[in-house]
GROMACS .gro file of C-alpha atoms in nm:
model
  293
    1MET     CA    1   6.129  11.727  10.689
    2GLU     CA    2   6.315  11.951  10.385
    3ASN     CA    3   6.619  11.940  10.500
    4SER     CA    4   6.627  11.602  10.654
    5GLN     CA    5   6.959  11.398  10.545
    6VAL     CA    6   6.798  11.068  10.608
    7LYS     CA    7   6.743  10.965  10.235
    8LYS     CA    8   6.572  10.583  10.257
    9CYS     CA    9   6.330  10.435  10.411
   10VAL     CA   10   6.144  10.088  10.471
   11ILE     CA   11   5.808  10.026  10.596
   12ILE     CA   12   5.736   9.666  10.665
   13THR     CA   13   5.345   9.603  10.720
   14GLY     CA   14   5.161   9.322  10.682
   15MET     CA   15   4.938   9.036  10.924
   16SER     CA   16   5.027   8.946  11.294
   17GLY     CA   17   5.249   8.663  11.297
   18GLY     CA   18   5.400   8.712  10.902
   19GLY     CA   19   5.755   8.811  11.018
   20LYS     CA   20   5.753   9.173  11.085
   21SER     CA   21   5.921   9.166  11.378
   22SER     CA   22   6.232   8.933  11.198
   23ALA     CA   23   6.220   9.160  10.939
   24LEU     CA   24   6.263   9.447  11.136
   25THR     CA   25   6.568   9.251  11.272
   26VAL     CA   26   6.724   9.189  10.977
   27PHE     CA   27   6.758   9.534  10.826
   28GLU     CA   28   6.868   9.654  11.177
   29ASP     CA   29   7.174   9.395  11.165
   30GLN     CA   30   7.237   9.581  10.841
   31GLY     CA   31   7.286   9.887  11.030
   32TYR     CA   32   6.965  10.051  10.954
   33TYR     CA   33   6.778  10.270  11.257
   34ALA     CA   34   6.482  10.030  11.334
   35ILE     CA   35   6.204  10.169  11.485
   36ASP     CA   36   5.904   9.908  11.651
   37ASN     CA   37   5.535   9.992  11.620
   38LEU     CA   38   5.522  10.314  11.514
   39PRO     CA   39   5.229  10.514  11.457
   40PRO     CA   40   5.225  10.622  11.100
   41THR     CA   41   5.150  10.973  11.145
   42LEU     CA   42   5.467  11.042  11.408
   43LEU     CA   43   5.675  10.905  11.109
   44PRO     CA   44   5.747  11.159  10.945
   45GLN     CA   45   5.826  11.400  11.272
   46LEU     CA   46   6.130  11.114  11.349
   47ILE     CA   47   6.246  11.100  11.041
   48GLY     CA   48   6.289  11.436  11.064
   49VAL     CA   49   6.458  11.414  11.388
   50LEU     CA   50   6.683  11.178  11.297
   51GLU     CA   51   6.909  11.382  11.033
   52ASN     CA   52   7.182  11.371  11.225
   53ASN     CA   53   7.177  11.009  11.358
   54GLN     CA   54   7.472  10.855  11.134
   55SER     CA   55   7.261  10.545  11.120
   56ALA     CA   56   6.989  10.666  10.989
   57VAL     CA   57   7.175  10.887  10.717
   58ILE     CA   58   7.415  10.639  10.626
   59CYS     CA   59   7.184  10.344  10.589
   60GLY     CA   60   6.866  10.449  10.637
   61VAL     CA   61   6.529  10.379  10.852
   62ALA     CA   62   6.305  10.091  10.880
   63ALA     CA   63   5.988  10.110  11.028
   64VAL     CA   64   5.744   9.851  11.155
   65VAL     CA   65   5.365  10.041  11.106
   66ASP     CA   66   5.084   9.842  11.240
   67VAL     CA   67   4.802   9.908  11.080
   68ARG     CA   68   4.492   9.725  11.192
   69GLU     CA   69   4.216  10.035  11.273
   70GLU     CA   70   4.070  10.210  10.961
   71LYS     CA   71   4.161  10.534  11.111
   72LEU     CA   72   4.578  10.443  11.128
   73LEU     CA   73   4.492  10.288  10.771
   74ASP     CA   74   4.390  10.638  10.655
   75ASP     CA   75   4.718  10.794  10.847
   76LEU     CA   76   4.964  10.548  10.675
   77HIS     CA   77   4.831  10.660  10.279
   78LYS     CA   78   4.923  10.972  10.390
   79VAL     CA   79   5.247  10.943  10.523
   80VAL     CA   80   5.307  10.792  10.251
   81ASP     CA   81   5.214  11.010   9.984
   82VAL     CA   82   5.450  11.292  10.207
   83LEU     CA   83   5.715  11.056  10.244
   84ARG     CA   84   5.751  10.925   9.885
   85ASN     CA   85   5.800  11.312   9.734
   86GLU     CA   86   6.051  11.413  10.016
   87MET     CA   87   6.268  11.053  10.021
   88GLU     CA   88   6.460  10.923   9.747
   89GLU     CA   89   6.362  10.602   9.839
   90LEU     CA   90   6.070  10.432   9.994
   91LYS     CA   91   5.966  10.115  10.037
   92ILE     CA   92   5.673   9.942  10.173
   93ILE     CA   93   5.720   9.550  10.219
   94TYR     CA   94   5.402   9.370  10.353
   95VAL     CA   95   5.462   9.035  10.505
   96ASP     CA   96   5.198   8.789  10.477
   97ALA     CA   97   5.144   8.386  10.552
   98ALA     CA   98   4.884   8.146  10.473
   99ASP     CA   99   4.594   8.135  10.735
  100SER     CA  100   4.736   7.749  10.851
  101THR     CA  101   5.053   7.904  10.910
  102LEU     CA  102   4.962   8.173  11.118
  103VAL     CA  103   4.762   7.997  11.305
  104ARG     CA  104   5.048   7.789  11.412
  105ARG     CA  105   5.281   7.998  11.499
  106PHE     CA  106   5.021   8.193  11.718
  107GLU     CA  107   4.954   7.815  11.911
  108THR     CA  108   5.344   7.734  11.916
  109THR     CA  109   5.386   8.140  12.093
  110ARG     CA  110   5.062   8.105  12.283
  111ARG     CA  111   4.994   8.467  12.188
  112ARG     CA  112   4.724   8.643  12.118
  113HIS     CA  113   4.536   8.787  11.848
  114PRO     CA  114   4.543   9.145  11.851
  115LEU     CA  115   4.176   9.129  11.705
  116SER     CA  116   4.090   8.759  11.907
  117GLU     CA  117   3.907   8.977  12.176
  118ASN     CA  118   3.546   8.869  12.082
  119SER     CA  119   3.605   8.595  11.777
  120THR     CA  120   3.805   8.254  11.740
  121LEU     CA  121   4.164   8.298  11.602
  122LEU     CA  122   4.083   8.210  11.226
  123GLU     CA  123   3.763   8.467  11.234
  124SER     CA  124   4.069   8.745  11.342
  125ILE     CA  125   4.296   8.673  11.091
  126ALA     CA  126   3.997   8.702  10.837
  127ALA     CA  127   3.930   8.992  10.968
  128GLU     CA  128   4.291   9.144  10.945
  129ARG     CA  129   4.302   9.027  10.585
  130THR     CA  130   3.994   9.302  10.552
  131LEU     CA  131   4.152   9.517  10.704
  132LEU     CA  132   4.456   9.546  10.537
  133ALA     CA  133   4.349   9.458  10.164
  134ASP     CA  134   4.428   9.803  10.072
  135ILE     CA  135   4.762   9.820  10.226
  136LYS     CA  136   4.847   9.508  10.100
  137LYS     CA  137   4.718   9.647   9.700
  138SER     CA  138   4.969   9.939   9.733
  139ALA     CA  139   5.247   9.775   9.845
  140ASP     CA  140   5.569   9.745   9.621
  141ALA     CA  141   5.670   9.438   9.753
  142VAL     CA  142   5.476   9.123   9.922
  143ILE     CA  143   5.645   8.814  10.074
  144ASP     CA  144   5.483   8.521  10.164
  145THR     CA  145   5.643   8.374  10.453
  146SER     CA  146   5.492   8.039  10.498
  147GLU     CA  147   5.795   7.832  10.342
  148LEU     CA  148   6.064   8.064  10.374
  149THR     CA  149   6.385   7.960  10.581
  150THR     CA  150   6.505   8.253  10.790
  151GLY     CA  151   6.793   8.282  10.472
  152ASP     CA  152   6.556   8.323  10.239
  153PHE     CA  153   6.339   8.540  10.407
  154LYS     CA  154   6.649   8.756  10.454
  155ASN     CA  155   6.759   8.754  10.116
  156LYS     CA  156   6.435   8.860  10.010
  157LEU     CA  157   6.428   9.165  10.215
  158LEU     CA  158   6.781   9.289  10.120
  159ASP     CA  159   6.682   9.223   9.747
  160ILE     CA  160   6.397   9.445   9.765
  161ALA     CA  161   6.530   9.729   9.973
  162GLY     CA  162   6.830   9.717   9.699
  163VAL     CA  163   7.122   9.602  10.002
  164ALA     CA  164   7.394   9.443   9.854
  165ARG     CA  165   7.455   9.122  10.070
  166GLU     CA  166   7.788   9.089  10.262
  167LYS     CA  167   8.014   8.794  10.285
  168THR     CA  168   8.082   8.622  10.505
  169VAL     CA  169   8.392   8.711  10.703
  170VAL     CA  170   8.579   8.340  10.760
  171LEU     CA  171   8.853   8.441  11.069
  172LEU     CA  172   9.097   8.182  11.105
  173SER     CA  173   9.319   8.159  11.385
  174SER     CA  174   9.571   7.952  11.482
  175PHE     CA  175   9.636   7.817  11.857
  176GLY     CA  176   9.796   7.527  12.078
  177PHE     CA  177   9.651   7.298  12.260
  178LYS     CA  178   9.815   7.367  12.562
  179ASN     CA  179   9.679   7.686  12.623
  180GLY     CA  180   9.318   7.604  12.583
  181ILE     CA  181   9.102   7.562  12.304
  182PRO     CA  182   8.934   7.937  12.178
  183GLN     CA  183   8.569   7.949  12.353
  184ASP     CA  184   8.400   8.160  12.036
  185ALA     CA  185   8.561   7.871  11.770
  186ASP     CA  186   8.219   7.754  11.548
  187TYR     CA  187   8.469   7.470  11.434
  188VAL     CA  188   8.800   7.338  11.604
  189ILE     CA  189   9.067   7.175  11.356
  190ASP     CA  190   9.320   6.945  11.553
  191VAL     CA  191   9.662   6.930  11.320
  192ARG     CA  192   9.854   6.776  11.582
  193PHE     CA  193   9.905   6.481  11.344
  194LEU     CA  194  10.134   6.650  11.118
  195PRO     CA  195  10.531   6.626  11.190
  196ASN     CA  196  10.630   6.862  11.443
  197PRO     CA  197  10.909   7.158  11.371
  198ASN     CA  198  10.969   7.244  11.689
  199TYR     CA  199  11.146   6.908  11.773
  200VAL     CA  200  11.409   7.029  11.472
  201PRO     CA  201  11.706   7.219  11.588
  202GLU     CA  202  11.731   7.438  11.318
  203LEU     CA  203  11.326   7.520  11.289
  204HIS     CA  204  11.240   7.561  11.690
  205ASP     CA  205  11.332   7.961  11.702
  206LEU     CA  206  11.113   7.959  11.362
  207SER     CA  207  10.709   7.998  11.328
  208GLY     CA  208  10.497   7.819  11.109
  209ARG     CA  209  10.456   8.127  10.907
  210ASP     CA  210  10.849   8.136  10.777
  211ALA     CA  211  10.969   7.983  10.423
  212GLU     CA  212  11.156   7.729  10.557
  213VAL     CA  213  10.907   7.573  10.796
  214LYS     CA  214  10.645   7.546  10.479
  215GLU     CA  215  10.946   7.371  10.301
  216TYR     CA  216  10.949   7.128  10.580
  217PHE     CA  217  10.581   7.049  10.554
  218SER     CA  218  10.570   7.083  10.193
  219LYS     CA  219  10.802   6.749  10.135
  220TYR     CA  220  10.525   6.571  10.373
  221GLY     CA  221  10.296   6.431  10.143
  222ASP     CA  222   9.996   6.421  10.359
  223PHE     CA  223  10.021   6.788  10.442
  224ALA     CA  224   9.881   6.868  10.121
  225VAL     CA  225   9.597   6.608  10.106
  226PHE     CA  226   9.510   6.698  10.438
  227ILE     CA  227   9.499   7.087  10.320
  228ASP     CA  228   9.284   6.961   9.971
  229LYS     CA  229   9.032   6.810  10.223
  230ALA     CA  230   8.990   7.074  10.445
  231LEU     CA  231   8.915   7.321  10.190
  232GLU     CA  232   8.635   7.145  10.035
  233MET     CA  233   8.438   7.106  10.377
  234LEU     CA  234   8.543   7.408  10.443
  235SER     CA  235   8.436   7.631  10.112
  236PHE     CA  236   8.095   7.447  10.171
  237VAL     CA  237   8.047   7.531  10.525
  238VAL     CA  238   8.174   7.878  10.462
  239SER     CA  239   7.870   7.917  10.156
  240VAL     CA  240   7.609   7.710  10.358
  241TYR     CA  241   7.648   7.947  10.686
  242GLY     CA  242   7.646   8.300  10.472
  243ASN     CA  243   7.284   8.145  10.313
  244THR     CA  244   7.159   8.126  10.693
  245GLY     CA  245   7.306   8.520  10.730
  246LYS     CA  246   7.597   8.421  10.976
  247ARG     CA  247   7.882   8.735  10.882
  248HIS     CA  248   8.122   8.586  11.062
  249LEU     CA  249   8.248   8.229  11.091
  250HIS     CA  250   8.544   8.146  11.352
  251ILE     CA  251   8.787   7.839  11.253
  252ALA     CA  252   9.019   7.773  11.478
  253ILE     CA  253   9.297   7.548  11.379
  254GLY     CA  254   9.477   7.382  11.697
  255CYS     CA  255   9.847   7.222  11.755
  256THR     CA  256  10.028   7.143  12.062
  257GLY     CA  257  10.175   7.507  12.116
  258GLY     CA  258  10.045   7.687  11.848
  259ARG     CA  259  10.372   7.816  11.670
  260HIS     CA  260  10.451   7.584  11.382
  261ARG     CA  261  10.217   7.295  11.302
  262SER     CA  262   9.860   7.519  11.350
  263VAL     CA  263  10.036   7.839  11.193
  264ALA     CA  264  10.163   7.716  10.888
  265VAL     CA  265   9.800   7.533  10.783
  266CYS     CA  266   9.618   7.876  10.918
  267GLU     CA  267   9.835   8.025  10.668
  268ARG     CA  268   9.801   7.790  10.354
  269LEU     CA  269   9.381   7.753  10.401
  270ALA     CA  270   9.412   8.145  10.424
  271GLU     CA  271   9.547   8.199  10.153
  272ASN     CA  272   9.343   7.937   9.934
  273LEU     CA  273   9.015   8.086  10.073
  274ALA     CA  274   9.092   8.447   9.972
  275LEU     CA  275   9.183   8.285   9.614
  276GLY     CA  276   8.811   8.155   9.587
  277GLY     CA  277   8.646   8.507   9.654
  278ASN     CA  278   8.654   8.488  10.055
  279LYS     CA  279   8.713   8.775  10.276
  280VAL     CA  280   8.936   8.625  10.558
  281VAL     CA  281   9.071   8.728  10.834
  282VAL     CA  282   9.394   8.565  11.046
  283ASN     CA  283   9.475   8.566  11.371
  284HIS     CA  284   9.769   8.373  11.536
  285ARG     CA  285   9.672   8.395  11.916
  286ASP     CA  286   9.974   8.211  12.037
  287ILE     CA  287  10.255   8.252  11.771
  288ASN     CA  288  10.487   8.412  12.001
  289LYS     CA  289  10.428   8.268  12.353
  290GLU     CA  290  10.712   8.112  12.523
  291ASN     CA  291  10.826   7.755  12.283
  292LEU     CA  292  10.947   7.510  12.526
  293TRP     CA  293  11.075   7.192  12.448
   0.00000   0.00000   0.00000
């Protein structure tokens, strides 16, 4: 352990049905090395083995520790003492929920409570609360998931762990309807209502990235109106998608061939969304495909 390069560990524990598995998924999505349902005594050994694992070294280790037996509770206390002395950062996150919420979750999933062999569900929940009372008191943070949305739960976890929230990456792609709609698009916007430079001889061989084509659209009054309304809608969409934890949002802009109108709109939207602080990636799928009359 002394030579371990793993500096950060998050231990996730708490009530069955409280959200431990969901919490582990959040950290795994952030690049943490994820470990599910590990006996506490094995955690220091595993962290030592992970000293050459890139994810563990760069991001850290996130481990769900299921502690429903008294011996395991004692083991966890001992392990935490060891790790706090040997790691730069250790967090214990305890996930909880109201009894009524836990009952509903177990009934919905039809899962069996781990302590329910000779007792009712509510009796099992009460027994587990008693067993975990000391762990809850020693946790660095307790999260009640009863009324939390998925996005709120994720944000709380990342705040506690000190992980910077990544902004949603907006992929703006232009395409031609005649070549098919991108199958992975979250939103598709049709701009075939705009006048088509393809039928203007001096613009035919150019694309929506060229200054002459941009100037052509600047003289069409509805172009600016459309851009303003699209930006208002997309700015809102990006913000709400980001709150749900979605890390990539693909917005596809389509015209007939994918060379003039969709490209020009895509470029203008990308420029304005980037000025608004968004992370934007642009892809013109069909810009170089054969352009026929």
